[in-house]
mmCIF file of C-alpha atoms and ligand atoms in Angstrom:
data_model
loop_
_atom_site.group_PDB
_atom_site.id
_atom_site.type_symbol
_atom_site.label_atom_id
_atom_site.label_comp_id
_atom_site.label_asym_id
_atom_site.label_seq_id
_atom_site.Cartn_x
_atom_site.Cartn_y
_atom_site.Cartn_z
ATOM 1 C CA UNK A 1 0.000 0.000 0.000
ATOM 2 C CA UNK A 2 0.841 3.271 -0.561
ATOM 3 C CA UNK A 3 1.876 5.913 1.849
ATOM 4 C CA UNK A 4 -0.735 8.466 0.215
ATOM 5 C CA UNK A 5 -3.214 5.810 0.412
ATOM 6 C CA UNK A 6 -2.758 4.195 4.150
ATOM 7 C CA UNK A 7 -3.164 8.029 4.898
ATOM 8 C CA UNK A 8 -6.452 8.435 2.627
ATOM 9 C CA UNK A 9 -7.737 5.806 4.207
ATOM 10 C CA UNK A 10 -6.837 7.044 7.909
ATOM 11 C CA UNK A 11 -8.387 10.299 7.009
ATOM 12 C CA UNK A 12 -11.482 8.205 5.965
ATOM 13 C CA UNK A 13 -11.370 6.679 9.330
ATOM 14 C CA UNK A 14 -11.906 9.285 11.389
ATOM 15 C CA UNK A 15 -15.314 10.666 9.507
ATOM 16 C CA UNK A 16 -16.550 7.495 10.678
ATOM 17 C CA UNK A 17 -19.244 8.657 13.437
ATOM 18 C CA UNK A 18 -18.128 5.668 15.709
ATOM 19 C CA UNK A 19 -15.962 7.587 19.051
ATOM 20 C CA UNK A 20 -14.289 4.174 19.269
ATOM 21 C CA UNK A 21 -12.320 2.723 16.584
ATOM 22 C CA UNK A 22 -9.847 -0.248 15.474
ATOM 23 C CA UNK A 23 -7.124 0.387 12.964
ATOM 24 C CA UNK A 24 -5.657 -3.194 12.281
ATOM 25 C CA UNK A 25 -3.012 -3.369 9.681
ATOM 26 C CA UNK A 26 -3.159 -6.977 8.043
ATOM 27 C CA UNK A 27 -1.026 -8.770 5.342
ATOM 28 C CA UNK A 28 0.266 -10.288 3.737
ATOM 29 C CA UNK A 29 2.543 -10.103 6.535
ATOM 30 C CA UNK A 30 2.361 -6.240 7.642
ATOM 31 C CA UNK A 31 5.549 -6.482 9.979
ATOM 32 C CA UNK A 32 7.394 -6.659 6.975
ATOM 33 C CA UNK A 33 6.592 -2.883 6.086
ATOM 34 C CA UNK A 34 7.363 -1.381 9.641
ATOM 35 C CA UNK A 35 7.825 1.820 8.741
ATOM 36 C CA UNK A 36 4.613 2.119 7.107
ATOM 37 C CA UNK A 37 3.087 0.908 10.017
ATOM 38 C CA UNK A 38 4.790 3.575 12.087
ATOM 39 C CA UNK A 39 4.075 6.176 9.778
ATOM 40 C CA UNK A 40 0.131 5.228 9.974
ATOM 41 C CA UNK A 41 0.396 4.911 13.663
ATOM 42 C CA UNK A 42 1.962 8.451 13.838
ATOM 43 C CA UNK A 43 -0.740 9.837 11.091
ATOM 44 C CA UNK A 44 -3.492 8.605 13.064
ATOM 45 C CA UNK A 45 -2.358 10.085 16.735
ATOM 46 C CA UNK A 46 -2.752 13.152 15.275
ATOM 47 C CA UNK A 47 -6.040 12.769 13.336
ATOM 48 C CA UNK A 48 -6.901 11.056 17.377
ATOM 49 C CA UNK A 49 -5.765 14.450 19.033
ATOM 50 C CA UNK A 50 -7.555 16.518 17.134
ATOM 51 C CA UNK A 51 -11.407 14.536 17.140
ATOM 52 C CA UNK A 52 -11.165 13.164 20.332
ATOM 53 C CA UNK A 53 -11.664 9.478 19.612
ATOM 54 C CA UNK A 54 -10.144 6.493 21.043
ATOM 55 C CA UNK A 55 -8.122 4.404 18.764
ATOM 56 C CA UNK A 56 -6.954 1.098 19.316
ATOM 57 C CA UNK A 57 -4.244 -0.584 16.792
ATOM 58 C CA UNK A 58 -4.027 -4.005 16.134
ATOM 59 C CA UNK A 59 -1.283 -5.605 14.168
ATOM 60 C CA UNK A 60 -2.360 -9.174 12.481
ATOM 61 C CA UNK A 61 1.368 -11.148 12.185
ATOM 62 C CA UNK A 62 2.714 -14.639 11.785
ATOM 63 C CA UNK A 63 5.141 -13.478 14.777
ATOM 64 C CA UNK A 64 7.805 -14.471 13.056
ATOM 65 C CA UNK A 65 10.636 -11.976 12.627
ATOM 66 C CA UNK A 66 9.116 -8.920 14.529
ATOM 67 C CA UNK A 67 11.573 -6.148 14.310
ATOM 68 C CA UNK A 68 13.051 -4.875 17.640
ATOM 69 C CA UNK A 69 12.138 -1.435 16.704
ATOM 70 C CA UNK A 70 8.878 -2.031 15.934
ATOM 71 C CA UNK A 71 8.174 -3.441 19.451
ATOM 72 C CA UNK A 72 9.698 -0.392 21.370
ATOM 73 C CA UNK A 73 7.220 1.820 18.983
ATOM 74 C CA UNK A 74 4.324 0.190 19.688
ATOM 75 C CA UNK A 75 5.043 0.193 23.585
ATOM 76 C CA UNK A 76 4.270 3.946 23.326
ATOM 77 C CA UNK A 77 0.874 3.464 21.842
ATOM 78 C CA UNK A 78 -2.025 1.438 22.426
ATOM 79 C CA UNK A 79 -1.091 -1.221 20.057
ATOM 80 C CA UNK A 80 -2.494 -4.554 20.186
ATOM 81 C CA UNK A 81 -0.855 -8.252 18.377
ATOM 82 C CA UNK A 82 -2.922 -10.848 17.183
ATOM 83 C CA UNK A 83 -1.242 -14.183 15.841
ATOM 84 C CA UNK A 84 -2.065 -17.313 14.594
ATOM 85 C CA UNK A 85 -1.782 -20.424 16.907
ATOM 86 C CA UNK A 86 -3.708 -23.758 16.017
ATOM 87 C CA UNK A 87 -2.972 -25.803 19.042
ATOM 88 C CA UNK A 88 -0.108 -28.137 20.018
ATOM 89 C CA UNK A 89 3.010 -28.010 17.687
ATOM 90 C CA UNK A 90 2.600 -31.038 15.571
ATOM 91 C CA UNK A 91 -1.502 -29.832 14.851
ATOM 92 C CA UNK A 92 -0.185 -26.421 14.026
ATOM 93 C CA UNK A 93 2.655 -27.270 11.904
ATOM 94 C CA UNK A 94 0.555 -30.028 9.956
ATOM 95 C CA UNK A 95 -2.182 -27.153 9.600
ATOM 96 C CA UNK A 96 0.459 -24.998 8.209
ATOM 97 C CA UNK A 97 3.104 -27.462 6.556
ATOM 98 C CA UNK A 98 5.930 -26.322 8.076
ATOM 99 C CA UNK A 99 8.258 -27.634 10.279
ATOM 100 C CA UNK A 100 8.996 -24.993 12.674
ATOM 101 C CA UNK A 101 6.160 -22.598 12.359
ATOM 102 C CA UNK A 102 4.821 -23.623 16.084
ATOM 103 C CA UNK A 103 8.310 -22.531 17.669
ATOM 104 C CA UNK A 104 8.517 -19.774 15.565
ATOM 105 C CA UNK A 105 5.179 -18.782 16.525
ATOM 106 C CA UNK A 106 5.325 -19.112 20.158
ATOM 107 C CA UNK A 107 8.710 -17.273 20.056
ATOM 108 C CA UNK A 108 7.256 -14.404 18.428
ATOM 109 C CA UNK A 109 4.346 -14.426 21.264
ATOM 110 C CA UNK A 110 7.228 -14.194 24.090
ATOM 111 C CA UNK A 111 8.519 -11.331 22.330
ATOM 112 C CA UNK A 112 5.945 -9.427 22.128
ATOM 113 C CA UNK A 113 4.977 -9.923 25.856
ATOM 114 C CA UNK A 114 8.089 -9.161 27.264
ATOM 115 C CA UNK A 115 8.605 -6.202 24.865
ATOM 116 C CA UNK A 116 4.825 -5.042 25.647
ATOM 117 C CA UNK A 117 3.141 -6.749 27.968
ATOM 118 C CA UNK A 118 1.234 -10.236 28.838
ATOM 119 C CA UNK A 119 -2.101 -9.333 28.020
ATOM 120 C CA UNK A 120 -1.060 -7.449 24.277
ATOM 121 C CA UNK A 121 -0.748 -10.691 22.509
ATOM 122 C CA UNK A 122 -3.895 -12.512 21.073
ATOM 123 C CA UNK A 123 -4.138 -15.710 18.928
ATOM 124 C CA UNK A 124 -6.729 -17.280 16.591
ATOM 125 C CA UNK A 125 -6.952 -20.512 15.437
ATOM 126 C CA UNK A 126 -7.834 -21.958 11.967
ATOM 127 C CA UNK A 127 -10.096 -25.200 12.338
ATOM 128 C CA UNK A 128 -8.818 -27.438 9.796
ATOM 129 C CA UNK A 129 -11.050 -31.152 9.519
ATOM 130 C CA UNK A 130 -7.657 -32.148 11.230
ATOM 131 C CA UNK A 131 -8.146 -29.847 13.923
ATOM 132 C CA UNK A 132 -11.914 -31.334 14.587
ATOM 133 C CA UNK A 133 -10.339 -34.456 15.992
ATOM 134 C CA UNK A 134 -8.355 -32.679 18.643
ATOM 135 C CA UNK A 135 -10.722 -30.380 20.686
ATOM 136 C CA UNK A 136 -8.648 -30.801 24.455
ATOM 137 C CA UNK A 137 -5.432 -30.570 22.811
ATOM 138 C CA UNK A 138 -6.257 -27.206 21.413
ATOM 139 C CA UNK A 139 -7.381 -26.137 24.520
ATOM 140 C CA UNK A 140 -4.591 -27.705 26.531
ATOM 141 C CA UNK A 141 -1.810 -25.855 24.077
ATOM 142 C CA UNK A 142 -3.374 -22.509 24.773
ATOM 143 C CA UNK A 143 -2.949 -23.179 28.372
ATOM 144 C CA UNK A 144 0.270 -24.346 28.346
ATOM 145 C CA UNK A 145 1.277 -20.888 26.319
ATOM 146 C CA UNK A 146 -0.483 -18.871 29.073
ATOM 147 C CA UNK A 147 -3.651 -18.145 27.394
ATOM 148 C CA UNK A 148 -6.871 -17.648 29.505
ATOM 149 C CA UNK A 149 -9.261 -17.693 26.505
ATOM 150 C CA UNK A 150 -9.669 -19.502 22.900
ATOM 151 C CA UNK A 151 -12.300 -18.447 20.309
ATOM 152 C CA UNK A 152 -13.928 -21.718 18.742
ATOM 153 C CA UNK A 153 -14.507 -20.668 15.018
ATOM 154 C CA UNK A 154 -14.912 -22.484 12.427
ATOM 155 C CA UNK A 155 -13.257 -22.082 8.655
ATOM 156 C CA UNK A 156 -14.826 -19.482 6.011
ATOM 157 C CA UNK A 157 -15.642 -20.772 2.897
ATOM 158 C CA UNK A 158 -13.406 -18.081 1.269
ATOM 159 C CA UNK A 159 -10.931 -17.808 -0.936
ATOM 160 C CA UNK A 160 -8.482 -20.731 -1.140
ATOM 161 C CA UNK A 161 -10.331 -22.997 1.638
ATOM 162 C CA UNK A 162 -13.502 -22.296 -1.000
ATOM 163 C CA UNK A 163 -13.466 -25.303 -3.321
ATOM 164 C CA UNK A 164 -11.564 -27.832 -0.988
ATOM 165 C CA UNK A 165 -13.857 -29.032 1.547
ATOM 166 C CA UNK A 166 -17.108 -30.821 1.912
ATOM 167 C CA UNK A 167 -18.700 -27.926 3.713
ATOM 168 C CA UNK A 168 -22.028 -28.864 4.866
ATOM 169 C CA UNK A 169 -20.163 -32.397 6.626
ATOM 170 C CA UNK A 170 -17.284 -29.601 7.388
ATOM 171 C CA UNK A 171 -19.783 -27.366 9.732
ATOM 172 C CA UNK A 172 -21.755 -30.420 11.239
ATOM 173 C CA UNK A 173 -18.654 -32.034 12.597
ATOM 174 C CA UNK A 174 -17.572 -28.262 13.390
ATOM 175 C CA UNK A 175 -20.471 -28.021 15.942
ATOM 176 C CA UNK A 176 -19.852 -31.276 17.587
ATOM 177 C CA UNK A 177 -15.957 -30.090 17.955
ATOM 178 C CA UNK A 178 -17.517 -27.026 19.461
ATOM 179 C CA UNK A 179 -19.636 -28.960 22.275
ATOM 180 C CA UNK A 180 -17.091 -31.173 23.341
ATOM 181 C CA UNK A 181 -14.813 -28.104 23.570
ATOM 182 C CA UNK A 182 -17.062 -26.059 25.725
ATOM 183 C CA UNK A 183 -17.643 -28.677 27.806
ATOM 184 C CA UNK A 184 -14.137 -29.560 28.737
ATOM 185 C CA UNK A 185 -13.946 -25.372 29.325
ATOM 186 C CA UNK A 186 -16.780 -25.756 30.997
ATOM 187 C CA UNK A 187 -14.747 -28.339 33.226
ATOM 188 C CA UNK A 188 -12.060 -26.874 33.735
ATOM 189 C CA UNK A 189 -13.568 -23.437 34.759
ATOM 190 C CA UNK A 190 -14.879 -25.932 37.450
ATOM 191 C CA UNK A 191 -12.054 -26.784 38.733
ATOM 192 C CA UNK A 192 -11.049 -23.006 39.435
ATOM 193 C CA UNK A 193 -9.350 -21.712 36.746
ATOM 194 C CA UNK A 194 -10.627 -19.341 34.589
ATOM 195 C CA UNK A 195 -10.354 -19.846 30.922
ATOM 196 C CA UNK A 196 -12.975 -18.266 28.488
ATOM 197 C CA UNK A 197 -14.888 -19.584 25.152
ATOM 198 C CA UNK A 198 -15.254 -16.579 23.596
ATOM 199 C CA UNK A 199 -17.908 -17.182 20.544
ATOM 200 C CA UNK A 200 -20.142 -18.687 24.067
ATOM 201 C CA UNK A 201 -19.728 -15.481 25.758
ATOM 202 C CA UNK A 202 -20.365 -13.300 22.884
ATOM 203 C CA UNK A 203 -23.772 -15.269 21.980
ATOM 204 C CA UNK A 204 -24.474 -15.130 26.194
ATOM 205 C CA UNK A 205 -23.925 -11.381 26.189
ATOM 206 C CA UNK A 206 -26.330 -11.384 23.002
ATOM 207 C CA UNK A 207 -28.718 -13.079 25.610
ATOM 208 C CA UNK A 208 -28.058 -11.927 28.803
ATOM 209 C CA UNK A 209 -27.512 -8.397 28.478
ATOM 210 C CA UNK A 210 -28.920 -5.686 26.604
ATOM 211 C CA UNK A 211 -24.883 -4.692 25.367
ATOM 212 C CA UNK A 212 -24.171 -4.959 21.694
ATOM 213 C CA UNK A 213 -21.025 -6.471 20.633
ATOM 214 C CA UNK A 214 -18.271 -6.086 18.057
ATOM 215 C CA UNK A 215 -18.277 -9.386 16.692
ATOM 216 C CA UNK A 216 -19.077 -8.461 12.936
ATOM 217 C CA UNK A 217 -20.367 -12.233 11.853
ATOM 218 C CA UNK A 218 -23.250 -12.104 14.227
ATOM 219 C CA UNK A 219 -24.610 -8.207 13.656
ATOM 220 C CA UNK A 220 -27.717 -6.797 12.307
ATOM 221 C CA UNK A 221 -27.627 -5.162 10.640
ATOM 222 C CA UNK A 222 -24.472 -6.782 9.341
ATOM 223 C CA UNK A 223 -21.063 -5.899 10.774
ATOM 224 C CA UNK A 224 -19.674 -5.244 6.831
ATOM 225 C CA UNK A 225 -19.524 -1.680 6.199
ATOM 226 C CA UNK A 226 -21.333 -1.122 9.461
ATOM 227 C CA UNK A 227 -19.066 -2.769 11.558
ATOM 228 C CA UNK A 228 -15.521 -3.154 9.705
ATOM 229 C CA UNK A 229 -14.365 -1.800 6.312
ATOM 230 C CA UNK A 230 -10.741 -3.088 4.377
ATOM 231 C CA UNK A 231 -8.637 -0.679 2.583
ATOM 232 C CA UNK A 232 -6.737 -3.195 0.284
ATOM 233 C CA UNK A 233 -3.049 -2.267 -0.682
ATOM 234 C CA UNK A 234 -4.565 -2.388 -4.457
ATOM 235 C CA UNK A 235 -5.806 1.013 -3.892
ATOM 236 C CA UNK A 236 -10.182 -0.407 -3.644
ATOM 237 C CA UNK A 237 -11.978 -0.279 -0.512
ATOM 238 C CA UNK A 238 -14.070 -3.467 0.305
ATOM 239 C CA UNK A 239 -17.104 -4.097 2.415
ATOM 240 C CA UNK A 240 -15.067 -6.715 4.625
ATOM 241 C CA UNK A 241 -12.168 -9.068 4.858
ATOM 242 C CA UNK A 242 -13.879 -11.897 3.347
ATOM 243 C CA UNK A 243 -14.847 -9.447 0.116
ATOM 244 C CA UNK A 244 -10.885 -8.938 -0.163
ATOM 245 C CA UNK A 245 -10.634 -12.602 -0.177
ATOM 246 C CA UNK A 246 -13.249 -12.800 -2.974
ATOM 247 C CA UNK A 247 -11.216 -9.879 -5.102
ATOM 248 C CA UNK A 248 -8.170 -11.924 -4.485
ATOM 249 C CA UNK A 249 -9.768 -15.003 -6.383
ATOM 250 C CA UNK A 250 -11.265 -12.366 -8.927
ATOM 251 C CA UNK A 251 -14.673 -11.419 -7.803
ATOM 252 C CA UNK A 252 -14.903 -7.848 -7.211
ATOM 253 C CA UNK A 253 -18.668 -8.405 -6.305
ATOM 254 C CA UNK A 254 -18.171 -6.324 -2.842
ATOM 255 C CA UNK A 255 -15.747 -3.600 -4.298
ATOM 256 C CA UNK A 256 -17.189 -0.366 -2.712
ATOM 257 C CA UNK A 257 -14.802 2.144 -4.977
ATOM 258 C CA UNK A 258 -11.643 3.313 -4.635
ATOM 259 C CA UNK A 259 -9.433 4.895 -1.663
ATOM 260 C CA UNK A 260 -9.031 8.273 -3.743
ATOM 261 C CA UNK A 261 -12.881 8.446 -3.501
ATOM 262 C CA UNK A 262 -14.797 10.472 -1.135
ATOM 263 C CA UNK A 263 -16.144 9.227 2.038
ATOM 264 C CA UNK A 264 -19.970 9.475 1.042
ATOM 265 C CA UNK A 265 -19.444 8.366 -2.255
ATOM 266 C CA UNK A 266 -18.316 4.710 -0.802
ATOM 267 C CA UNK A 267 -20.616 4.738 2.330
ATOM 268 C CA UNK A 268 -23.573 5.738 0.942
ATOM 269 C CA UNK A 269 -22.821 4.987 -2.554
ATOM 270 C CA UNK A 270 -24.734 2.551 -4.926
ATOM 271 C CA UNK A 271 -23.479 -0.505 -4.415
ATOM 272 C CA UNK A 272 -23.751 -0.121 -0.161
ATOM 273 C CA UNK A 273 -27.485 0.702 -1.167
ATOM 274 C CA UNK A 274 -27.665 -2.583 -3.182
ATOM 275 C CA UNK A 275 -26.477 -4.528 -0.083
ATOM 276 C CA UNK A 276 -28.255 -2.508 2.949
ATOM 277 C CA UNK A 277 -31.634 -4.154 1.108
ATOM 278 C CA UNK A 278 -30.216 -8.067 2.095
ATOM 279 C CA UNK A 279 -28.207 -7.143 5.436
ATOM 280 C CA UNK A 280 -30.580 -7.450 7.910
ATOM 281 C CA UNK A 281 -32.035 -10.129 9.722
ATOM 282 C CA UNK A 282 -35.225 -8.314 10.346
ATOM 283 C CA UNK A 283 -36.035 -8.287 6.993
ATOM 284 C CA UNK A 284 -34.759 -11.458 5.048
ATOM 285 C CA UNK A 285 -37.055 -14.430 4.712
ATOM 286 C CA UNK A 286 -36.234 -17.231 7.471
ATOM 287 C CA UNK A 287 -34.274 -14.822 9.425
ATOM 288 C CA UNK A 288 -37.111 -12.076 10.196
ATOM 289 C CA UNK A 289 -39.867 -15.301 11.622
ATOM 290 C CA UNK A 290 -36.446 -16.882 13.925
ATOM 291 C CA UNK A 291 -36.336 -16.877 17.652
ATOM 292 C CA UNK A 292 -32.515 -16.151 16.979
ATOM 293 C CA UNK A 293 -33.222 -13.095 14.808
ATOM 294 C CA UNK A 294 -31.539 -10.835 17.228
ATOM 295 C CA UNK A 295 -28.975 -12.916 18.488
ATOM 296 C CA UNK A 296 -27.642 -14.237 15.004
ATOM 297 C CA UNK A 297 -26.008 -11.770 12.318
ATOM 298 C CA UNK A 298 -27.011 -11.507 8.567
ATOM 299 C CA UNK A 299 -24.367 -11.987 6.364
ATOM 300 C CA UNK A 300 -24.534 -10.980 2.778
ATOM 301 C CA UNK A 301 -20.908 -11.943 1.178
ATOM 302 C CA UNK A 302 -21.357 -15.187 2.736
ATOM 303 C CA UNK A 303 -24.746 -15.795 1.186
ATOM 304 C CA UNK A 304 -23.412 -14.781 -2.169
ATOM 305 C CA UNK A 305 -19.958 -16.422 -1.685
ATOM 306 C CA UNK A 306 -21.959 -20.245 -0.385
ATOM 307 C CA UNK A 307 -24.863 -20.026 -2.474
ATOM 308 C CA UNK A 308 -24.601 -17.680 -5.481
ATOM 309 C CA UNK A 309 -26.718 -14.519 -4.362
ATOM 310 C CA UNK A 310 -26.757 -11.512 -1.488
ATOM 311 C CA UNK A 311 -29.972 -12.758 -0.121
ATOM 312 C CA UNK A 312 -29.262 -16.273 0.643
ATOM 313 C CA UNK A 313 -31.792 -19.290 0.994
ATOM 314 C CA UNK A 314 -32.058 -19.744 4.860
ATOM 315 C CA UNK A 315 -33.028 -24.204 4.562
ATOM 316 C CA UNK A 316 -30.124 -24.975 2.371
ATOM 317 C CA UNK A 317 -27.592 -22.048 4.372
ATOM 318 C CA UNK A 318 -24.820 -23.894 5.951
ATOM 319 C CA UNK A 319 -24.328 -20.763 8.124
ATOM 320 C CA UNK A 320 -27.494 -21.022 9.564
ATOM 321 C CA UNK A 321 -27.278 -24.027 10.655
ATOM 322 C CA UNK A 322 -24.346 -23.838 12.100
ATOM 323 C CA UNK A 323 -25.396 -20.727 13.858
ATOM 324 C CA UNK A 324 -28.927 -22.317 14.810
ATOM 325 C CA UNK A 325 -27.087 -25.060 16.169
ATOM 326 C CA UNK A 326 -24.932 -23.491 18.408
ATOM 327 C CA UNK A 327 -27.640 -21.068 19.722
ATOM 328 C CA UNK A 328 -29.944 -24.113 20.313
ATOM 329 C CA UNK A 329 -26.767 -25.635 22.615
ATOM 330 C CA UNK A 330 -26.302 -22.386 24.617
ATOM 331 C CA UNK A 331 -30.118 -22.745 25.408
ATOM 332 C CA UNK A 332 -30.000 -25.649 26.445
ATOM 333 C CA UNK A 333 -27.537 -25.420 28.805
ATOM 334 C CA UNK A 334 -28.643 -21.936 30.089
ATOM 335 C CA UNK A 335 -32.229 -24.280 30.526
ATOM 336 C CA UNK A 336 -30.128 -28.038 32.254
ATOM 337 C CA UNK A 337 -27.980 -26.962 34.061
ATOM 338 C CA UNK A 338 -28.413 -23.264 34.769
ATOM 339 C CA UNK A 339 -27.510 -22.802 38.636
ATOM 340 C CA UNK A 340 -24.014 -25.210 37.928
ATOM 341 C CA UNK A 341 -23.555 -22.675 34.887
ATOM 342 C CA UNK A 342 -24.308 -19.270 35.760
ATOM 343 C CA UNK A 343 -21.209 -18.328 37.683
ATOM 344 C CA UNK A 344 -18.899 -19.444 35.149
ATOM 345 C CA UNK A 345 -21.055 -17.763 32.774
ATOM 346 C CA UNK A 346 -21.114 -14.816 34.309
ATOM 347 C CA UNK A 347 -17.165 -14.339 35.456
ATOM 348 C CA UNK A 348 -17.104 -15.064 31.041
ATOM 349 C CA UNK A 349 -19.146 -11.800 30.454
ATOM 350 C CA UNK A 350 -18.070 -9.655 32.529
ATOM 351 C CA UNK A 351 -14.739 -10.184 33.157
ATOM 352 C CA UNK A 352 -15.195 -10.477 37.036
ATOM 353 C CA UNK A 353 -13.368 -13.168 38.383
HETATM 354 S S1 SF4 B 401 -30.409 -18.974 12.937
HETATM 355 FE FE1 SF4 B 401 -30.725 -18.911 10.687
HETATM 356 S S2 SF4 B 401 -32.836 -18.177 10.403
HETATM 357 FE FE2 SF4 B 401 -32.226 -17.714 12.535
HETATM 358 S S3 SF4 B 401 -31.463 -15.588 12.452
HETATM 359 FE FE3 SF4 B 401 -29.682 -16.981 12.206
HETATM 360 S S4 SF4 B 401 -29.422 -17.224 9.981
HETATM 361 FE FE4 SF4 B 401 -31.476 -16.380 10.331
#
């Protein structure tokens, strides 16, 4: 990306209305450009001075090869890391054929923590159908690298991962991975310690409180544009991450216009119009008769990218299901085995211990 562009794109930024916002640079591998990063960082602390907001920066890595420099920049701001980590070393190697991509990994987690603290690291994990097999040994390697939370999710069927798996099989093993994971979580919060499932606690919050999250897969309406908005180094803004990851494979479908644009122009232009009539759940068929309506999330690119159109066909949507299914299971524990539950659930959502 440009220089002129990253700071188009900051200056974009900060007509957003929202006082709160994320800046997260992501790659490629964005470590390897630090100075850009820097130089965005810098831009944006003075856009922040001068409108008040808060800002907080997130930098999506590999971890491996972190410059020094870098570190001791970020220590001055509030700068956030998030990494991959798939579970124990032979899963996450397998999962990304390498070797030595776990030790390099968990090497580049240390160095961020001692360079910026404990709590600045983060780590997601990609749920391959090898992964499925392994639920407590996922969990377990988070532990053992000093994690107090894991977020469950499953694969996107996006970009490369699009035409490789059997999907619907994909997400029906994925939710049986995801109960036998919550409930060893659930047992070891038991036994004292406190480790959180966060997809759970974000769908409990959805229930249990009247406090909107940031999650942008489960908003209505839907957390593209609304919610999160990608500023691609090819000089095109897109509605979301996974509409990059469609441009990347040569569908431009969710291309809002360019960075050189102005704000309303992309925002409020045509083709957010064309979408804001499909991105609610209030108003598409299936969704706007569900129980779930408010706690589920509409999801246009996904509709289009699983089953050829922006509306989607809620029977045949793998999504749904998936979602329904998961919604169903918090239920039913909220409705078994609520007074074992609660407290657990509750130290999840609000961060009480
Ligand atoms: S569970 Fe399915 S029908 Fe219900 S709101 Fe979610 S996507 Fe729509």
């Amino acid at each position: 990306m440009s220089k002129e562009d990253l700071f188009r794109s900051i200056d974009h930024m900060y007509m957003s209305p929202a006082p709160h916002l994320t800046m997260e640079f992501q790659g490629g591998e964005p470590t390897l450009v630090p100075e850009l990063i820097k130089e965005g960082i810098l831009y944006s602390e003075s856009k922040r001075e001068q409108t008040g907001k808060s800002v907080t920066y997130v930098i999506c890595t590999n971890s491996v090869n972190i410059p020094d420099h870098l570190l001791d920049f970020c220590s001055n701001y509030n700068v956030v890391f998030s990494t991959s980590l798939d579970g124990p070393e032979w899963l996450h190697n397998t999962n990304r054929g390498k070797s030595d991509s776990y030790q390099k990994v968990i090497a580049g987690i240390e160095k961020v923590r001692d360079a910026i603290g404990e709590y600045k690291v983060s780590a997601l994990m990609t749920t391959s159908e090898l992964s499925l097999d392994h639920p407590k040994e996922i969990i377990d390697a988070y532990r053992a690298n000093k994690f107090n939370s894991i977020f469950i999710r499953s694969l996107n069927p996006y970009g490369l991962a699009k035409d490789n798996e059997d999907w619907p099989r994909y997400f029906d093993r994925f939710v049986e991975f995801y109960k036998i994971a919550l409930d060893y979580i659930i047992e070891i919060n038991k036994s004292g310690e406190l480790f959180v499932e966060e997809l759970t606690t974000m769908i409990l919050k959805k229930i249990l409180t009247p406090f909107p999250i940031g999650f942008v897969d489960l908003q209505s309406p839907s957390g593209i544009v609304n919610g999160v908005i990608v500023y691609n180094y090819d000089g095109y803004v897109y509605a979301s991450d996974e509409s990059r990851m469609l441009a990347e494979n040569g569908d431009y479908k969710f291309r809002l216009g360019k960075i050189t644009d102005n704000y309303e122009s992309i925002f409020y232009g045509r083709r957010v119009q064309e979408v804001s009539r499909v991105w609610a759940t209030e108003y598409i068929a299936g969704c706007s008769e569900c129980a779930y309506l408010s706690i589920c999330g509409a999801d246009p690119v996904r509709n289009y990218s699983t089953q050829g159109d922006e509306y989607g066909f809620r029977p045949s949507s793998t999504l749904c299901k998936k979602n329904m299914s998961i919604i169903n299971h918090i239920f039913h524990l909220l409705d078994t085995r609520r007074e074992e539950l609660m407290p657990i659930f509750q130290r999840w959502i609000t961060g009480v211990e």
